[in-house]
Amino acid sequence: MAASSLHCFQLVKFPSGSRPFFPAGSYGGCRIKNKSCHLVFASAKKTDQCLFTDSKVQTLLDSVKWDEKGLAVAIAQNVDTGDILMQGFINRDALATTISSRKATFYSRSRSTLWTKGETSSNFINILDIFIDCDRDSIIYLGKPDGPTCHTGAETCYYTSVFDQLNDQQLQQVEENKLARTTLYSLESTIAQRKAEVAAPRDGKSSWTKRLLVEHNLLCSKIREEADELCRTLEENEDNSRTASEMGDVLYHAMVLLAVKDVKIEDVLEVLRRRFSRSGIEEKRSRKAQG
């Protein structure tokens, strides 16, 4: 079924496997008539043509299990780091607005009105996909933040560890707040701390990470060594635990190099995300053409 009444002026990119919904209105340079939208997916290997009608959006909204006040919980998550950015409440209009604008929008219970994250700070959360849980009463806004999410200036609203506070009950607030990081980002944070210690040395023992941060030739030789050992687990048919161990060594040493170069792992993951729906052969050809 084609939507001949639509005129699109630009390609709209979406991540592979995503299923965005669009209510009647306009988005991404598309002028929508007769409550339908005909989009061209630039990320697809072949041009896909998907039809999104107002009735489909209404069906989606009807399927959500709104509470007695017409609300549901929405959690915003960073698409690259996995960080939980914030949590808020949404109603039908908030979800429909988020779908349409691609900006995380919530419902303020105190003001009884919609509000878009970033409308005053410009720190928008740009939505790439939206997920509904199995009970259909909780939503995840999966997106990329333009800046700090928390009103305190923190990257996320979740930076207070309950266990840290319980372990030091004399303090009402832990002196050094930390983000609710996944393993990879906890490692990056630790490496960043070691780098700061190198820049401003204090009394204390040295560490392997500090040495690698300073001795660049040693660091590069270790990356090559660990990469070779990873490959040998395949060539010599070693067990999977050995492969996981060697990959851990590769990741660790590579992340130290990123720290030396002031490159965030988030930047690397963003590059990978953009390549998801692109042929590896095509991607390499484009790099050669640019070079």
CSV table of C-alpha atoms in Angstrom, one decimal:
chain,number,residue,atom,x,y,z
A,1,MET,CA,0.0,0.0,0.0
A,2,ALA,CA,1.6,3.3,-1.0
A,3,ALA,CA,1.0,6.8,0.4
A,4,SER,CA,1.0,8.9,-2.7
A,5,SER,CA,0.0,12.0,-0.9
A,6,LEU,CA,3.3,12.4,0.9
A,7,HIS,CA,6.2,14.6,-0.2
A,8,CYS,CA,9.5,13.9,1.5
A,9,PHE,CA,12.4,16.5,1.2
A,10,GLN,CA,15.1,14.6,3.1
A,11,LEU,CA,16.1,11.1,4.1
A,12,VAL,CA,15.4,10.1,7.7
A,13,LYS,CA,17.9,7.8,9.3
A,14,PHE,CA,16.8,5.2,11.9
A,15,PRO,CA,18.8,2.4,13.6
A,16,SER,CA,18.6,-1.1,12.2
A,17,GLY,CA,15.6,-3.0,13.5
A,18,SER,CA,13.8,0.1,14.9
A,19,ARG,CA,10.1,0.5,14.5
A,20,PRO,CA,9.3,4.2,15.0
A,21,PHE,CA,5.7,5.4,15.0
A,22,PHE,CA,4.5,8.8,13.7
A,23,PRO,CA,1.1,10.4,14.5
A,24,ALA,CA,-0.5,12.7,12.0
A,25,GLY,CA,1.6,15.9,11.7
A,26,SER,CA,5.0,16.4,10.3
A,27,TYR,CA,8.5,15.2,10.9
A,28,GLY,CA,12.0,15.3,9.3
A,29,GLY,CA,11.0,17.5,6.4
A,30,CYS,CA,8.0,15.3,5.4
A,31,ARG,CA,4.7,17.0,4.7
A,32,ILE,CA,2.0,14.6,5.7
A,33,LYS,CA,-1.5,14.6,4.2
A,34,ASN,CA,-4.5,12.4,4.9
A,35,LYS,CA,-2.9,11.3,8.3
A,36,SER,CA,-0.3,9.1,6.6
A,37,CYS,CA,3.5,9.1,6.3
A,38,HIS,CA,5.6,7.5,3.7
A,39,LEU,CA,9.2,7.4,4.8
A,40,VAL,CA,12.5,6.5,3.0
A,41,PHE,CA,14.9,4.8,5.3
A,42,ALA,CA,18.4,5.9,4.4
A,43,SER,CA,20.0,3.3,6.7
A,44,ALA,CA,18.6,0.3,4.9
A,45,LYS,CA,20.7,-1.5,2.3
A,46,LYS,CA,17.7,-1.3,0.0
A,47,THR,CA,15.2,1.5,0.1
A,48,ASP,CA,12.4,0.4,2.4
A,49,GLN,CA,9.0,2.1,2.2
A,50,CYS,CA,7.0,2.0,5.4
A,51,LEU,CA,3.6,3.4,6.0
A,52,PHE,CA,2.6,4.8,9.3
A,53,THR,CA,-1.0,5.8,9.7
A,54,ASP,CA,-2.7,7.8,12.5
A,55,SER,CA,-4.9,4.7,13.2
A,56,LYS,CA,-1.7,2.7,13.9
A,57,VAL,CA,-0.5,5.2,16.3
A,58,GLN,CA,-3.9,5.3,18.1
A,59,THR,CA,-3.8,1.5,18.3
A,60,LEU,CA,-0.4,1.7,19.9
A,61,LEU,CA,-1.5,4.3,22.4
A,62,ASP,CA,-4.6,2.3,23.2
A,63,SER,CA,-2.5,-0.8,23.9
A,64,VAL,CA,-0.6,0.9,26.7
A,65,LYS,CA,-1.9,0.1,30.2
A,66,TRP,CA,-2.3,3.7,31.5
A,67,ASP,CA,-3.1,3.9,35.2
A,68,GLU,CA,-6.3,5.4,36.7
A,69,LYS,CA,-4.9,8.9,36.1
A,70,GLY,CA,-4.0,8.1,32.5
A,71,LEU,CA,-0.2,7.9,33.2
A,72,ALA,CA,2.6,5.4,32.7
A,73,VAL,CA,6.3,5.5,33.7
A,74,ALA,CA,8.9,6.4,31.1
A,75,ILE,CA,12.6,5.9,31.5
A,76,ALA,CA,15.2,7.6,29.3
A,77,GLN,CA,18.3,5.6,28.5
A,78,ASN,CA,21.4,6.6,26.6
A,79,VAL,CA,21.6,4.5,23.4
A,80,ASP,CA,25.4,4.3,23.5
A,81,THR,CA,26.4,4.1,27.1
A,82,GLY,CA,23.4,2.3,28.4
A,83,ASP,CA,23.1,4.9,31.2
A,84,ILE,CA,19.7,5.4,32.8
A,85,LEU,CA,19.3,9.1,32.3
A,86,MET,CA,16.1,10.0,34.1
A,87,GLN,CA,12.6,8.7,34.9
A,88,GLY,CA,9.3,10.6,34.5
A,89,PHE,CA,5.6,10.1,33.8
A,90,ILE,CA,3.9,10.2,30.5
A,91,ASN,CA,0.3,10.3,29.2
A,92,ARG,CA,-1.0,9.6,25.7
A,93,ASP,CA,-0.2,13.1,24.4
A,94,ALA,CA,3.4,12.9,25.8
A,95,LEU,CA,4.1,9.6,24.1
A,96,ALA,CA,2.5,10.8,20.9
A,97,THR,CA,4.6,14.0,21.0
A,98,THR,CA,7.8,12.1,21.6
A,99,ILE,CA,7.0,9.8,18.6
A,100,SER,CA,6.4,12.9,16.5
A,101,SER,CA,9.1,15.2,17.6
A,102,ARG,CA,11.8,12.6,18.4
A,103,LYS,CA,12.5,14.6,21.6
A,104,ALA,CA,11.8,12.9,25.0
A,105,THR,CA,8.6,14.4,26.3
A,106,PHE,CA,6.9,13.8,29.7
A,107,TYR,CA,3.8,14.9,31.7
A,108,SER,CA,4.2,17.1,34.7
A,109,ARG,CA,1.8,16.0,37.5
A,110,SER,CA,2.4,19.2,39.5
A,111,ARG,CA,1.7,21.5,36.6
A,112,SER,CA,-0.7,19.2,34.7
A,113,THR,CA,1.1,19.9,31.4
A,114,LEU,CA,3.5,18.3,28.9
A,115,TRP,CA,7.2,19.2,29.1
A,116,THR,CA,10.0,18.3,26.8
A,117,LYS,CA,13.4,17.6,28.4
A,118,GLY,CA,15.7,20.3,27.2
A,119,GLU,CA,13.1,22.9,26.4
A,120,THR,CA,14.8,25.4,28.8
A,121,SER,CA,18.3,24.0,29.0
A,122,SER,CA,18.6,22.8,25.3
A,123,ASN,CA,19.9,19.5,26.7
A,124,PHE,CA,17.4,17.5,24.7
A,125,ILE,CA,17.2,13.7,24.6
A,126,ASN,CA,17.0,12.8,21.0
A,127,ILE,CA,15.0,9.6,20.6
A,128,LEU,CA,16.1,6.8,18.3
A,129,ASP,CA,13.7,4.2,19.4
A,130,ILE,CA,10.9,3.5,22.0
A,131,PHE,CA,10.3,0.2,23.8
A,132,ILE,CA,7.3,-1.0,25.8
A,133,ASP,CA,7.7,-3.7,28.4
A,134,CYS,CA,5.9,-7.0,28.4
A,135,ASP,CA,3.1,-5.7,30.7
A,136,ARG,CA,2.8,-2.6,28.5
A,137,ASP,CA,2.8,-0.2,31.5
A,138,SER,CA,6.4,1.0,31.3
A,139,ILE,CA,8.2,2.8,28.4
A,140,ILE,CA,11.9,3.2,27.6
A,141,TYR,CA,12.9,6.2,25.6
A,142,LEU,CA,16.2,5.1,23.9
A,143,GLY,CA,18.1,8.1,22.8
A,144,LYS,CA,21.1,10.4,22.7
A,145,PRO,CA,21.3,13.3,25.1
A,146,ASP,CA,22.6,16.7,23.9
A,147,GLY,CA,24.1,17.4,27.3
A,148,PRO,CA,23.8,16.7,31.1
A,149,THR,CA,20.3,15.3,31.9
A,150,CYS,CA,20.1,16.1,35.6
A,151,HIS,CA,19.2,19.7,36.7
A,152,THR,CA,22.2,19.5,39.0
A,153,GLY,CA,24.5,19.3,36.0
A,154,ALA,CA,25.2,15.6,36.4
A,155,GLU,CA,25.2,13.4,33.3
A,156,THR,CA,22.3,11.4,34.7
A,157,CYS,CA,19.9,11.7,37.6
A,158,TYR,CA,21.3,8.5,39.1
A,159,TYR,CA,24.6,9.4,40.8
A,160,THR,CA,24.0,8.4,44.5
A,161,SER,CA,25.0,4.9,45.6
A,162,VAL,CA,22.8,3.5,48.3
A,163,PHE,CA,25.5,1.1,49.5
A,164,ASP,CA,28.1,3.9,49.6
A,165,GLN,CA,25.8,5.8,51.9
A,166,LEU,CA,25.0,2.8,54.1
A,167,ASN,CA,28.7,2.0,54.4
A,168,ASP,CA,29.3,5.5,55.7
A,169,GLN,CA,26.3,6.4,57.8
A,170,GLN,CA,28.0,9.4,59.4
A,171,LEU,CA,27.7,11.3,56.2
A,172,GLN,CA,24.4,12.4,54.8
A,173,GLN,CA,25.9,12.6,51.4
A,174,VAL,CA,28.8,10.7,49.9
A,175,GLU,CA,31.6,13.2,49.1
A,176,GLU,CA,32.3,11.9,45.7
A,177,ASN,CA,29.1,11.0,43.8
A,178,LYS,CA,29.4,8.3,41.1
A,179,LEU,CA,27.2,7.4,38.2
A,180,ALA,CA,25.3,4.1,37.9
A,181,ARG,CA,27.8,2.8,35.4
A,182,THR,CA,27.9,-0.5,33.6
A,183,THR,CA,31.2,-2.6,33.8
A,184,LEU,CA,32.7,-1.0,30.7
A,185,TYR,CA,32.1,2.5,31.9
A,186,SER,CA,33.3,1.8,35.4
A,187,LEU,CA,36.6,0.7,33.9
A,188,GLU,CA,36.7,3.9,31.8
A,189,SER,CA,36.1,5.9,35.0
A,190,THR,CA,38.9,4.1,36.8
A,191,ILE,CA,41.4,4.7,34.0
A,192,ALA,CA,40.4,8.4,34.0
A,193,GLN,CA,41.2,8.5,37.7
A,194,ARG,CA,44.6,7.0,37.1
A,195,LYS,CA,45.2,9.6,34.4
A,196,ALA,CA,44.3,12.4,36.8
A,197,GLU,CA,46.8,10.9,39.3
A,198,VAL,CA,49.5,10.9,36.7
A,199,ALA,CA,48.8,14.6,35.9
A,200,ALA,CA,48.7,15.5,39.6
A,201,PRO,CA,50.9,13.0,41.4
A,202,ARG,CA,50.4,12.3,45.1
A,203,ASP,CA,52.0,10.0,47.5
A,204,GLY,CA,51.1,6.4,46.7
A,205,LYS,CA,52.2,3.4,44.9
A,206,SER,CA,52.4,3.3,41.1
A,207,SER,CA,50.1,1.1,39.0
A,208,TRP,CA,50.2,-0.7,35.7
A,209,THR,CA,47.6,1.6,34.3
A,210,LYS,CA,49.7,4.7,35.2
A,211,ARG,CA,52.7,3.2,33.6
A,212,LEU,CA,50.8,2.4,30.4
A,213,LEU,CA,49.4,6.0,30.3
A,214,VAL,CA,53.0,7.4,30.4
A,215,GLU,CA,54.9,4.8,28.3
A,216,HIS,CA,53.2,4.9,24.9
A,217,ASN,CA,55.5,2.4,23.2
A,218,LEU,CA,54.8,-0.1,25.9
A,219,LEU,CA,51.1,0.5,25.6
A,220,CYS,CA,51.1,-0.1,21.8
A,221,SER,CA,53.2,-3.2,22.1
A,222,LYS,CA,50.8,-4.6,24.7
A,223,ILE,CA,47.8,-4.0,22.5
A,224,ARG,CA,49.5,-5.8,19.6
A,225,GLU,CA,50.5,-8.6,21.9
A,226,GLU,CA,47.0,-9.1,23.4
A,227,ALA,CA,45.3,-8.9,20.0
A,228,ASP,CA,47.6,-11.7,18.8
A,229,GLU,CA,46.8,-13.8,21.8
A,230,LEU,CA,43.1,-13.3,21.2
A,231,CYS,CA,43.5,-14.5,17.6
A,232,ARG,CA,45.5,-17.6,18.8
A,233,THR,CA,42.5,-18.7,20.8
A,234,LEU,CA,40.7,-19.2,17.5
A,235,GLU,CA,43.6,-20.5,15.5
A,236,GLU,CA,44.6,-23.0,18.3
A,237,ASN,CA,40.9,-23.8,19.2
A,238,GLU,CA,41.3,-22.8,22.9
A,239,ASP,CA,38.3,-22.9,25.2
A,240,ASN,CA,35.8,-20.0,25.3
A,241,SER,CA,36.9,-18.9,28.8
A,242,ARG,CA,40.4,-18.2,27.4
A,243,THR,CA,38.9,-16.2,24.5
A,244,ALA,CA,36.9,-14.1,27.0
A,245,SER,CA,40.0,-13.5,29.1
A,246,GLU,CA,42.1,-12.4,26.2
A,247,MET,CA,39.3,-10.1,24.9
A,248,GLY,CA,39.2,-8.6,28.3
A,249,ASP,CA,42.9,-7.8,28.0
A,250,VAL,CA,42.4,-6.3,24.6
A,251,LEU,CA,39.6,-4.1,25.8
A,252,TYR,CA,41.5,-2.9,28.8
A,253,HIS,CA,44.7,-1.9,27.0
A,254,ALA,CA,42.7,-0.4,24.1
A,255,MET,CA,40.7,1.7,26.6
A,256,VAL,CA,43.9,3.0,28.1
A,257,LEU,CA,45.0,4.1,24.7
A,258,LEU,CA,41.6,5.9,24.3
A,259,ALA,CA,42.2,7.7,27.5
A,260,VAL,CA,45.7,8.8,26.3
A,261,LYS,CA,44.0,10.2,23.2
A,262,ASP,CA,41.1,11.8,25.1
A,263,VAL,CA,38.6,9.7,23.2
A,264,LYS,CA,35.5,8.4,25.1
A,265,ILE,CA,34.3,4.8,24.6
A,266,GLU,CA,30.9,6.4,24.0
A,267,ASP,CA,32.4,8.0,20.9
A,268,VAL,CA,33.5,4.6,19.7
A,269,LEU,CA,30.1,3.0,20.3
A,270,GLU,CA,28.4,5.8,18.5
A,271,VAL,CA,30.6,5.1,15.4
A,272,LEU,CA,29.6,1.4,15.7
A,273,ARG,CA,25.9,2.2,16.0
A,274,ARG,CA,26.0,4.3,12.9
A,275,ARG,CA,27.5,1.3,11.0
A,276,PHE,CA,24.8,-1.2,12.1
A,277,SER,CA,22.8,-1.1,9.0
A,278,ARG,CA,25.7,-0.5,6.6
A,279,SER,CA,27.6,-3.2,4.8
A,280,GLY,CA,31.1,-3.6,6.2
A,281,ILE,CA,32.4,-3.7,2.6
A,282,GLU,CA,30.6,-0.5,1.7
A,283,GLU,CA,31.9,1.2,4.9
A,284,LYS,CA,35.5,0.3,4.1
A,285,ARG,CA,35.1,1.6,0.6
A,286,SER,CA,33.8,4.9,1.9
A,287,ARG,CA,36.8,5.2,4.1
A,288,LYS,CA,39.2,4.6,1.2
A,289,ALA,CA,37.3,7.2,-0.9
A,290,GLN,CA,37.6,9.8,1.9
A,291,GLY,CA,41.3,9.0,2.3
